Short mmCIF file of C-alpha atoms in Angstrom, two decimals:
data_model
loop_
_atom_site.label_atom_id
_atom_site.label_comp_id
_atom_site.label_asym_id
_atom_site.label_seq_id
_atom_site.Cartn_x
_atom_site.Cartn_y
_atom_site.Cartn_z
CA HIS C 6 63.18 84.48 95.85
CA ARG C 7 64.46 82.44 98.82
CA ARG C 8 67.44 81.24 96.79
CA TYR C 9 68.11 84.78 95.58
CA VAL C 10 68.22 86.11 99.14
CA ASP C 11 70.41 83.23 100.32
CA LEU C 12 72.88 83.64 97.46
CA MET C 13 73.14 87.40 97.96
CA MET C 14 74.27 86.77 101.54
CA ASP C 15 77.52 85.29 100.21
CA ALA C 16 80.16 88.03 100.20
CA ALA C 17 81.65 86.60 96.99
CA THR C 18 78.40 87.15 95.07
CA MET C 19 78.24 90.40 93.10
CA MET C 20 75.14 89.62 91.05
CA VAL C 21 72.34 87.05 90.98
CA LEU C 22 70.59 86.50 87.66
CA ILE C 23 67.22 84.73 87.48
CA PHE C 24 66.01 83.83 84.01
CA ARG C 25 64.06 81.37 81.90
CA ASN C 26 64.86 80.14 78.40
CA HIS C 27 61.74 78.75 76.73
CA GLY C 28 62.15 76.99 73.39
CA SER C 29 65.15 76.08 71.28
CA ARG C 30 65.54 79.58 69.75
CA ALA C 31 65.79 80.95 73.29
CA GLY C 32 68.65 78.60 74.14
CA THR C 33 66.80 76.07 76.25
CA SER C 34 68.79 72.93 77.02
CA LEU C 35 66.07 70.97 78.87
CA ILE C 36 62.64 70.17 77.46
CA HIS C 37 60.65 70.52 80.69
CA PRO C 38 59.69 74.05 81.84
CA HIS C 39 62.27 75.50 84.20
CA SER C 40 63.90 78.72 85.30
CA GLN C 41 67.53 79.15 86.28
CA ILE C 42 69.51 81.15 88.82
CA ILE C 43 73.20 81.98 88.40
CA THR C 44 75.59 84.03 90.52
CA THR C 45 78.65 85.90 89.34
CA GLY C 46 81.62 87.28 91.23
CA MET C 47 81.68 90.36 89.00
CA VAL C 48 79.22 92.79 87.44
CA PRO C 49 79.11 92.55 83.63
CA HIS C 50 79.76 95.66 81.55
CA TYR C 51 76.17 95.62 80.25
CA ILE C 52 74.76 95.87 83.78
CA ARG C 53 77.25 98.61 84.71
CA TRP C 54 76.20 100.55 81.59
CA GLN C 55 72.55 100.34 82.67
CA GLU C 56 73.43 101.45 86.18
CA GLU C 57 75.49 104.38 84.90
CA SER C 58 72.74 105.47 82.50
CA ALA C 59 70.22 105.46 85.35
CA GLN C 60 72.69 107.39 87.51
CA HIS C 61 73.17 110.07 84.83
CA TYR C 62 69.39 110.49 84.53
CA PHE C 63 69.03 110.77 88.29
CA ASP C 64 71.86 113.30 88.51
CA GLU C 65 70.24 115.47 85.84
CA TRP C 66 66.57 115.21 86.83
CA GLY C 67 66.60 114.04 90.45
CA ARG C 68 64.28 111.15 89.65
CA CYS C 69 64.44 107.42 88.89
CA VAL C 70 64.24 106.92 85.12
CA TYR C 71 62.26 103.71 85.62
CA CYS C 72 59.70 105.43 87.85
CA ASP C 73 59.33 108.06 85.13
CA ILE C 74 58.88 105.35 82.47
CA LEU C 75 56.27 103.65 84.66
CA GLU C 76 54.39 106.90 85.23
CA TYR C 77 54.50 107.73 81.51
CA GLU C 78 53.27 104.31 80.38
CA SER C 79 50.51 104.29 83.01
CA ARG C 80 49.34 107.73 81.90
CA GLU C 81 49.51 107.06 78.15
CA GLU C 82 47.93 103.57 78.47
CA VAL C 83 48.44 102.71 74.77
CA ARG C 84 51.27 100.26 75.51
CA LEU C 85 49.78 98.75 78.67
CA VAL C 86 49.19 95.01 78.59
CA TYR C 87 48.11 94.19 82.15
CA GLU C 88 48.13 95.70 85.63
CA ASN C 89 47.28 94.74 89.19
CA GLU C 90 47.76 96.26 92.63
CA SER C 91 51.55 95.79 92.62
CA PHE C 92 52.68 95.61 88.98
CA VAL C 93 52.22 97.18 85.57
CA ALA C 94 53.02 95.21 82.40
CA PHE C 95 53.69 97.14 79.21
CA VAL C 96 55.44 97.01 75.85
CA PRO C 97 58.31 99.53 76.11
CA PHE C 98 58.12 102.65 73.94
CA ALA C 99 61.33 101.59 72.17
CA ALA C 100 61.04 97.79 72.45
CA ASP C 101 64.08 95.91 71.17
CA VAL C 102 62.02 93.01 69.80
CA PRO C 103 58.39 92.42 68.78
CA PHE C 104 56.07 91.82 71.77
CA GLU C 105 58.74 92.59 74.36
CA VAL C 106 57.03 93.15 77.73
CA TRP C 107 58.31 94.62 80.99
CA ILE C 108 56.55 93.77 84.24
CA MET C 109 57.50 96.55 86.64
CA PRO C 110 56.66 97.01 90.33
CA ARG C 111 54.64 100.12 91.12
CA VAL C 112 56.66 100.74 94.28
CA HIS C 113 60.25 101.88 93.76
CA LYS C 114 62.68 99.14 94.75
CA ALA C 115 66.13 98.56 93.31
CA ASP C 116 66.48 94.99 94.56
CA PHE C 117 64.25 92.01 93.74
CA GLY C 118 65.20 90.71 97.18
CA ASP C 119 63.03 93.42 98.78
CA ILE C 120 59.79 92.12 97.27
CA THR C 121 57.00 91.48 99.81
CA ASP C 122 54.90 88.33 100.09
CA GLU C 123 51.90 90.17 98.65
CA GLU C 124 54.00 91.43 95.74
CA LYS C 125 55.21 87.87 95.08
CA LYS C 126 51.60 86.78 94.65
CA ASP C 127 50.83 89.71 92.36
CA LEU C 128 54.00 89.05 90.33
CA ALA C 129 53.00 85.40 89.89
CA VAL C 130 49.53 86.43 88.70
CA GLY C 131 51.01 89.02 86.34
CA MET C 132 53.52 86.58 84.88
CA ARG C 133 50.83 83.95 84.36
CA GLU C 134 48.60 86.49 82.64
CA VAL C 135 51.24 87.99 80.34
CA LEU C 136 52.93 84.68 79.46
CA GLY C 137 49.49 83.17 78.87
CA ARG C 138 48.62 85.93 76.41
CA LEU C 139 51.91 85.41 74.58
CA HIS C 140 51.35 81.65 74.54
CA HIS C 141 47.80 81.80 73.17
CA GLY C 142 48.17 84.87 70.96
CA LEU C 143 51.49 83.94 69.35
CA ASP C 144 51.20 80.13 69.34
CA ASP C 145 53.61 79.43 72.22
CA PRO C 146 56.63 81.44 71.03
CA ASP C 147 60.17 80.82 72.20
CA TYR C 148 61.16 83.49 74.71
CA ASN C 149 63.54 84.52 77.45
CA TYR C 150 62.54 86.23 80.65
CA ILE C 151 65.05 87.88 82.94
CA ILE C 152 64.65 89.53 86.32
CA MET C 153 66.63 92.75 85.95
CA THR C 154 67.73 93.67 89.47
CA SER C 155 70.46 95.67 91.15
CA ALA C 156 73.94 94.30 91.65
CA ARG C 157 75.40 93.90 95.13
CA TYR C 158 75.84 97.14 97.11
CA ARG C 159 73.30 98.97 94.90
CA SER C 160 70.09 97.66 96.51
CA GLY C 161 69.14 100.87 98.32
CA GLU C 162 69.98 103.35 95.59
CA PRO C 163 67.25 105.72 94.37
CA GLN C 164 68.05 105.55 90.64
CA LEU C 165 67.60 101.78 90.17
CA HIS C 166 64.31 99.90 89.87
CA TRP C 167 64.04 96.14 89.37
CA TYR C 168 61.67 94.66 86.77
CA LEU C 169 61.02 91.48 84.81
CA GLN C 170 61.73 91.59 81.06
CA ILE C 171 60.14 89.13 78.60
CA ARG C 172 61.70 88.92 75.13
CA PRO C 173 59.94 86.65 72.61
CA ARG C 174 62.22 85.15 69.95
CA LEU C 175 60.17 86.00 66.87
CA THR C 176 62.89 87.58 64.74
CA THR C 177 66.52 86.78 63.94
CA THR C 178 69.42 89.09 64.74
CA ALA C 179 71.10 89.89 61.41
CA GLY C 180 74.20 91.62 60.12
CA PHE C 181 73.20 95.21 60.78
CA GLU C 182 72.24 94.49 64.39
CA ILE C 183 75.43 92.51 65.01
CA GLY C 184 77.65 95.10 63.35
CA SER C 185 76.04 98.21 64.82
CA GLY C 186 74.60 97.10 68.14
CA ILE C 187 71.34 98.76 67.06
CA SER C 188 68.14 96.73 67.30
CA ILE C 189 65.66 96.64 64.44
CA ASN C 190 62.10 95.99 65.56
CA PRO C 191 59.67 95.73 62.61
CA SER C 192 56.75 95.78 65.02
CA ILE C 193 54.89 98.80 66.44
CA PRO C 194 54.75 98.69 70.27
CA GLU C 195 51.24 100.15 70.45
CA HIS C 196 49.94 97.47 68.07
CA ASP C 197 51.71 94.71 70.01
CA ALA C 198 50.18 95.91 73.28
CA ALA C 199 46.69 96.13 71.75
CA PHE C 200 47.08 92.58 70.41
CA LEU C 201 48.09 91.29 73.84
CA ARG C 202 45.12 93.10 75.40
CA GLY C 203 42.89 91.14 73.00
CA GLU C 204 42.06 94.11 70.77
CA ARG C 205 42.46 92.30 67.46
CA GLU C 206 41.26 93.71 64.18
#
């Protein structure tokens, strides 16, 4: 978090990406556990598309789409994996990959840089809990986690909401996905969440 804040103070930085690649299928280049932080002087098209989609939702409904997702998942409970005072972890309704988990702050904030010291502690506990369940339940799968946060100049906007995304590498992207851009997830999110909660048949 300190490095993130420092790097965002550089006027040439448009985006700071914090991520971890765990395992060879996730693209790891070093054997020891590590996370990485990279800055870019531009905002990739993928991030702009996410921002624009959130903006369209806000323009139509007057609400943050991520806050609505959080409220929906908290109410439904069937895809919840873990929660504490500051964060809710859940398998998204339309997860791209099996056992994908989002860890989302309860309080609306667009920028990871705005996290409080108490939220840092709760995020650490939540990450340890969710990654531990993936490790033990799925025999230490390869995965990527990414902190999805606002680009520069978007930190105070009401339609954006930062979160941490965990994507296990349990399946292989094949021809249809590559050719269409459409993800195929053979898993059922509700079943994945129940498994990660320890509700095994």
